[in-house]
Coordinates of C-alpha atoms and ligand atoms in Angstrom, one line a residue:
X1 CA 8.7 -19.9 -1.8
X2 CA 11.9 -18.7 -4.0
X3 CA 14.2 -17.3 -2.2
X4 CA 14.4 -14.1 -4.4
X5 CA 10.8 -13.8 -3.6
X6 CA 11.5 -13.6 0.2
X7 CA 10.5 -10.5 2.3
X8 CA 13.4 -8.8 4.3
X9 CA 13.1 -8.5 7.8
X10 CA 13.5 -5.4 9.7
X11 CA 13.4 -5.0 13.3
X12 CA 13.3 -2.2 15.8
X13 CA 12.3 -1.6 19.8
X14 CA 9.7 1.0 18.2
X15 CA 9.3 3.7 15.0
X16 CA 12.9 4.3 14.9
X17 CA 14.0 1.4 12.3
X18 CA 11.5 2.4 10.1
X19 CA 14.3 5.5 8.8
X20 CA 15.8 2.3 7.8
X21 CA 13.0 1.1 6.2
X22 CA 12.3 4.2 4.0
X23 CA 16.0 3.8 2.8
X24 CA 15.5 0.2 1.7
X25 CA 12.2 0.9 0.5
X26 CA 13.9 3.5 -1.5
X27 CA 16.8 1.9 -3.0
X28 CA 15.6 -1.5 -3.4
X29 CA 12.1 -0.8 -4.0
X30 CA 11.2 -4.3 -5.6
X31 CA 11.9 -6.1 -2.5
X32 CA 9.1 -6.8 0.5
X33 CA 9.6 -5.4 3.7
X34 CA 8.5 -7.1 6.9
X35 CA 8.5 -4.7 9.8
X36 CA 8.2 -5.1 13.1
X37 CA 8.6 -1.9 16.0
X38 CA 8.5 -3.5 19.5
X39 CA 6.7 0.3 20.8
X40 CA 5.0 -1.5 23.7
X41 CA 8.6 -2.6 25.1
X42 CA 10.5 0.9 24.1
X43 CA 12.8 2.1 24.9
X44 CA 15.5 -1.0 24.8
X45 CA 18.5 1.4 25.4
X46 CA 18.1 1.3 29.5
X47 CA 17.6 -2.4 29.9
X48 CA 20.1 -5.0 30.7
X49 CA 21.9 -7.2 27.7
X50 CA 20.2 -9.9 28.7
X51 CA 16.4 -8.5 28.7
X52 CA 17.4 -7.0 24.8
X53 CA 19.0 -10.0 23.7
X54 CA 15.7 -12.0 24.7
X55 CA 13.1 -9.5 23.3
X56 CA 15.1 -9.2 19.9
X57 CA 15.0 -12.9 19.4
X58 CA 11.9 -13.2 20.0
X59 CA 11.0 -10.7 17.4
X60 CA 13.3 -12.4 14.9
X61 CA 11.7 -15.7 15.2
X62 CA 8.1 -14.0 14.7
X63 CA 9.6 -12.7 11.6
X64 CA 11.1 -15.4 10.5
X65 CA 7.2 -17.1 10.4
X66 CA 6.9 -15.1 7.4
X67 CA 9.3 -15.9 5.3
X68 CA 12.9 -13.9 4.9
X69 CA 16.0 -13.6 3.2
X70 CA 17.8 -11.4 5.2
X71 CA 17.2 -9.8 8.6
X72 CA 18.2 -5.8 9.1
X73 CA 18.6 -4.9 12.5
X74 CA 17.2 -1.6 12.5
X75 CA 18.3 -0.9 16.2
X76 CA 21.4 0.3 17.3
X77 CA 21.3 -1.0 21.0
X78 CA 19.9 -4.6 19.6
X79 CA 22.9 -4.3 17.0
X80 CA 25.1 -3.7 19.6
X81 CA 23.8 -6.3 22.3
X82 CA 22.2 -9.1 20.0
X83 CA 23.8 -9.1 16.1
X84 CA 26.7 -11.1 17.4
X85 CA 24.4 -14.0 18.8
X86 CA 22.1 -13.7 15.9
X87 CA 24.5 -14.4 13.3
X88 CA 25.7 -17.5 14.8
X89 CA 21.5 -18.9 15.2
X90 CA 20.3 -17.9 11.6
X91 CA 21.1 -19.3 8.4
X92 CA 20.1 -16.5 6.5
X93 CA 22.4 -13.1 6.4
X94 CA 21.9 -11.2 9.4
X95 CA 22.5 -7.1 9.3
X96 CA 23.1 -4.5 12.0
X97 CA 23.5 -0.6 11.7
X98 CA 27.0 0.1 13.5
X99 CA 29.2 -1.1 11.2
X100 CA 27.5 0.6 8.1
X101 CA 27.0 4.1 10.5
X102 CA 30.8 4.3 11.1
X103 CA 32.2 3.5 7.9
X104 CA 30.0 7.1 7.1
X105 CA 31.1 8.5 9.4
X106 CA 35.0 7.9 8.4
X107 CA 34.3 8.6 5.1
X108 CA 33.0 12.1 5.8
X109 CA 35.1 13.4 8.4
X110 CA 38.5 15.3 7.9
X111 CA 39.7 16.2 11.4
X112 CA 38.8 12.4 12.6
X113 CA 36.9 13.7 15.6
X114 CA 33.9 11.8 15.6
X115 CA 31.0 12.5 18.2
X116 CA 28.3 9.5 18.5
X117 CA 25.1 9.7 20.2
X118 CA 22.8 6.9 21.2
X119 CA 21.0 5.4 24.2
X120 CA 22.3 4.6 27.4
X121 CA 22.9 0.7 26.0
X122 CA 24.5 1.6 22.6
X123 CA 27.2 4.0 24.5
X124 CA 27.8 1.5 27.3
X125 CA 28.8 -1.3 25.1
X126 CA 31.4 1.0 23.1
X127 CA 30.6 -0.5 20.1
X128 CA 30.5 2.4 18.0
X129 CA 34.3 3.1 19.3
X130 CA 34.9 -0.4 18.5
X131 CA 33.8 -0.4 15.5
X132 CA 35.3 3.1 14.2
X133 CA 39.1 1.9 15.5
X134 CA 38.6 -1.2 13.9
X135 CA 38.4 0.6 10.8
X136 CA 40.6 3.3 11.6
X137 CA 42.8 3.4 14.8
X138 CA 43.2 7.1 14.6
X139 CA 39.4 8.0 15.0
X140 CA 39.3 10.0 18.2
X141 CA 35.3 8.8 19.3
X142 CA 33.2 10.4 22.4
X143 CA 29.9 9.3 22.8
X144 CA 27.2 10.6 24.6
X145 CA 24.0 8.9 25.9
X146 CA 20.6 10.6 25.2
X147 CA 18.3 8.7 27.2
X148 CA 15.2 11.8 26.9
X149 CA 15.1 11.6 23.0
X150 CA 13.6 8.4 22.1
X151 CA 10.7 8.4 24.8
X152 CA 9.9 12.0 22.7
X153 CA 10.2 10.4 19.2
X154 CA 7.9 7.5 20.2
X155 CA 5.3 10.7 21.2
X156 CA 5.6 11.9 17.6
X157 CA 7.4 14.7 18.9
X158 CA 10.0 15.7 16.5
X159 CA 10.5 19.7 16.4
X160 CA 9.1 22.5 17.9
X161 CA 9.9 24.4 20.9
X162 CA 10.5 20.7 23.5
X163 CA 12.4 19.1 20.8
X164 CA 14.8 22.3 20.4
X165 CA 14.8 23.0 23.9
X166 CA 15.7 19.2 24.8
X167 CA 18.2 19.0 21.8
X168 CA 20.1 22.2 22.6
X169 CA 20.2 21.5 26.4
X170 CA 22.0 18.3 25.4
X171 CA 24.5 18.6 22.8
X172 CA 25.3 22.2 23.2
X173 CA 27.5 21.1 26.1
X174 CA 28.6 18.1 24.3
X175 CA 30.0 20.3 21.6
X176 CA 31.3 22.4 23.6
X177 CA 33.7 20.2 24.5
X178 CA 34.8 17.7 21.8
X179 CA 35.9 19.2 18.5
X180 CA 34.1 17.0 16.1
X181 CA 33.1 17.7 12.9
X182 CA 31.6 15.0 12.2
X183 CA 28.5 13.4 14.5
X184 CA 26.6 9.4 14.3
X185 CA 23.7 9.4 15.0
X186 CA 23.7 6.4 16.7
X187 CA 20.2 5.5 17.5
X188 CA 17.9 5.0 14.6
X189 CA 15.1 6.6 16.5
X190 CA 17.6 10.6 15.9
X191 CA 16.9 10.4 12.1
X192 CA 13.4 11.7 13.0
X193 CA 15.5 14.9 15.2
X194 CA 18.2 15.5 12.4
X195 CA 16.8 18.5 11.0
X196 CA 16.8 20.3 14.6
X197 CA 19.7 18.6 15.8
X198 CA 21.4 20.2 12.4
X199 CA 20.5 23.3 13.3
X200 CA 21.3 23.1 16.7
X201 CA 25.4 22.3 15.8
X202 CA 25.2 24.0 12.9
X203 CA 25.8 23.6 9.2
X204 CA 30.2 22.5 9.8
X205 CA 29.2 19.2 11.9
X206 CA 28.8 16.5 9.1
X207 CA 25.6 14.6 10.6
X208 CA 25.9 11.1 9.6
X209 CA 22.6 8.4 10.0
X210 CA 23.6 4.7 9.4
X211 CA 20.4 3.8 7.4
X212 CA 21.7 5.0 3.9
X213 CA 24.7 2.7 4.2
X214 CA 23.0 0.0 5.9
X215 CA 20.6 0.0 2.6
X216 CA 23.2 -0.1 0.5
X217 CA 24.9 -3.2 2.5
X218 CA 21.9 -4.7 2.0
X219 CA 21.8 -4.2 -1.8
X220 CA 25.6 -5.4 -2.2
X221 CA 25.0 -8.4 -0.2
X222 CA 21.7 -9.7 -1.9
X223 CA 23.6 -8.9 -5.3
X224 CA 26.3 -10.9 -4.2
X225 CA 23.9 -14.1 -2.7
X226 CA 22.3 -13.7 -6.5
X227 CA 19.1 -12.5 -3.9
X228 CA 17.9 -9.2 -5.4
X229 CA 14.5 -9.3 -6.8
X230 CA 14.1 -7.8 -10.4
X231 CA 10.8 -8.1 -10.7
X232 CA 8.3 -5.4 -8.9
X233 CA 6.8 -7.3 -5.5
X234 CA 3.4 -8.3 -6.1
X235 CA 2.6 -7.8 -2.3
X236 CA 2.3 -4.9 -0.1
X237 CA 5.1 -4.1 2.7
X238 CA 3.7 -5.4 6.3
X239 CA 3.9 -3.5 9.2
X240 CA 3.7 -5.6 13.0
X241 CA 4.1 -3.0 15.8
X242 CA 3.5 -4.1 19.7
X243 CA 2.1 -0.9 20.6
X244 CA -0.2 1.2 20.0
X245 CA -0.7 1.4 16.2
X246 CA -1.8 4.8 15.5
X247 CA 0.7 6.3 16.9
X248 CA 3.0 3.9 14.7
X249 CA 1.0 4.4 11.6
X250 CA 1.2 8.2 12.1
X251 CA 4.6 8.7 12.5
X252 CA 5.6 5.7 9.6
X253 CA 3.0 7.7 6.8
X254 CA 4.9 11.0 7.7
X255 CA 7.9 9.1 7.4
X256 CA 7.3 7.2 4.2
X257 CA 5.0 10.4 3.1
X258 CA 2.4 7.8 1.7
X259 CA 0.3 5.4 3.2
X260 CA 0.4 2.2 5.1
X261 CA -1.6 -0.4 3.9
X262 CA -0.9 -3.6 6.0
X263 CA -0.2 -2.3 9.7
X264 CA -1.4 -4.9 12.4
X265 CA -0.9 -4.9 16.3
X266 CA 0.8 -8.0 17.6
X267 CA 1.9 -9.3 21.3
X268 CA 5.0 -10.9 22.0
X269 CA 4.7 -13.8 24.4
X270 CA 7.1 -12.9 26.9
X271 CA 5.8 -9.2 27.1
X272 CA 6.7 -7.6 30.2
X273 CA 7.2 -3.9 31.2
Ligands
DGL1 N1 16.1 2.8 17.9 C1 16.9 2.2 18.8 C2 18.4 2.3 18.6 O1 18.7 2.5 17.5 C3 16.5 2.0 20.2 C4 15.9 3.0 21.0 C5 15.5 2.5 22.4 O2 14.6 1.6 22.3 O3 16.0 2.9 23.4 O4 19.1 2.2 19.5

């Protein structure tokens, strides 16, 4: 197949990547996306290096079966564990969220205070503070692990009375004691929380989500590999989720606010739990 006819590949341990999705979808929305959510393994953000590094290659090279031009890793703690090892396997451009997600974040805050929240992997491997000082040394980053909000997400749970309960009990304190103004969401599953979260800090925290800019990456770099499509894809997107898929395909048609057409259930080989 052309290249420029390629799908792009995006990957996440469950629902959370597809955020990332609807941005591509929206600002490149010739191009075929080929998703997979890994929701039978979720969450990836309390195990080891090792076991994410494994599971997220092993989800690459079932995408890669199909046919891409570019991978997106739509997962912060697979960004932060696995891009580096990717890059160096594939031949094809390989994409994470962290980098995109703090050059945001620098842009929109003033008092360089910058909050991040993520799992318990993403903040352990510092690579959001890595990647914000290596941009700008005088970023003063905290992070904070959320391990209770992604198991919620995956439930469809996304407001109400547990999500503002479980959202206030956690970053009220947080707040409380870092003057930011400006916070990452650094998990792509929080997209799905932002309006509550929002109104949990209030309107003068700046609350920035990676997947705009990592869209927008994505656009500048097929532009500049001559990649972009400019003719409408004559296929529908594909959905692959390891879970269960109504779950999935509820909270992606809420998401995307239209319906999924090719969804299918898929094991990995080395599936444990
Ligand atoms: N959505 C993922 C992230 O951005 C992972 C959540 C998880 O599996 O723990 O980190």
């Amino acid at each position: 197949m052309d290249e420029v006819q390629q799908g792009i590949g995006v990957i996440d341990s469950g629902v959370g990547g597809l955020t990332v999705a609807y941005e591509l979808m929206r600002q490149l929305p010739n191009e075929k996306i080929i998703y997979l959510g890994d929701t039978l393994r979720c969450p990836y953000g309390s195990r080891s290096k090792e076991e994410v590094q494994a599971f997220t290659k092993e989800m690459v090279d079932f995408l890669l079966e199909k046919e891409l031009k570019m991978v997106v890793i739509a997962c912060n703690t697979a960004t932060a564990y696995a891009l580096e090892m990717l890059r160096k396997q594939l031949s094809i451009p390989v994409l994470g969220v962290i980098k995109p997600g703090s050059r945001a974040a620098i842009k929109a805050s003033r008092n360089n205070h910058i909050g991040i929240i993520g799992t318990e992997g993403t903040v352990a491997s510092e690579a959001y503070p890595k990647a914000l000082h290596s941009i700008k040394e005088q970023v003063n980053a905290q992070s904070l692990a959320c391990p209770l909000f992604v198991p919620m997400v995956e439930k469809g749970i996304t407001d109400g009375e547990q999500a503002d309960q479980l959202i206030e009990e956690t970053l009220i304190p947080f707040k409380n004691t870092f003057s930011m103004d400006t916070l990452i969401l650094g998990c792509t599953h929080y997209p799905l929380l932002e309006t509550t979260i929002q109104k949990v800090l209030g309107e003068e925290i700046s609350i920035i989500s990676s997947s705009e800019e990592t869209a927008r990456e994505a656009s500048m770099l097929l532009e500049f590999f001559d990649g972009l499509r400019t003719e409408p894809r004559e296929s529908e997107h594909e959905f692959y989720a390891t879970g269960d898929v109504d779950v999935f395909r509820k909270i992606a048609e809420k998401i995307f606010n239209e319906e999924i057409v090719h969804l299918e259930k898929v094991t990995m080989e080395k599936a444990t739990i």
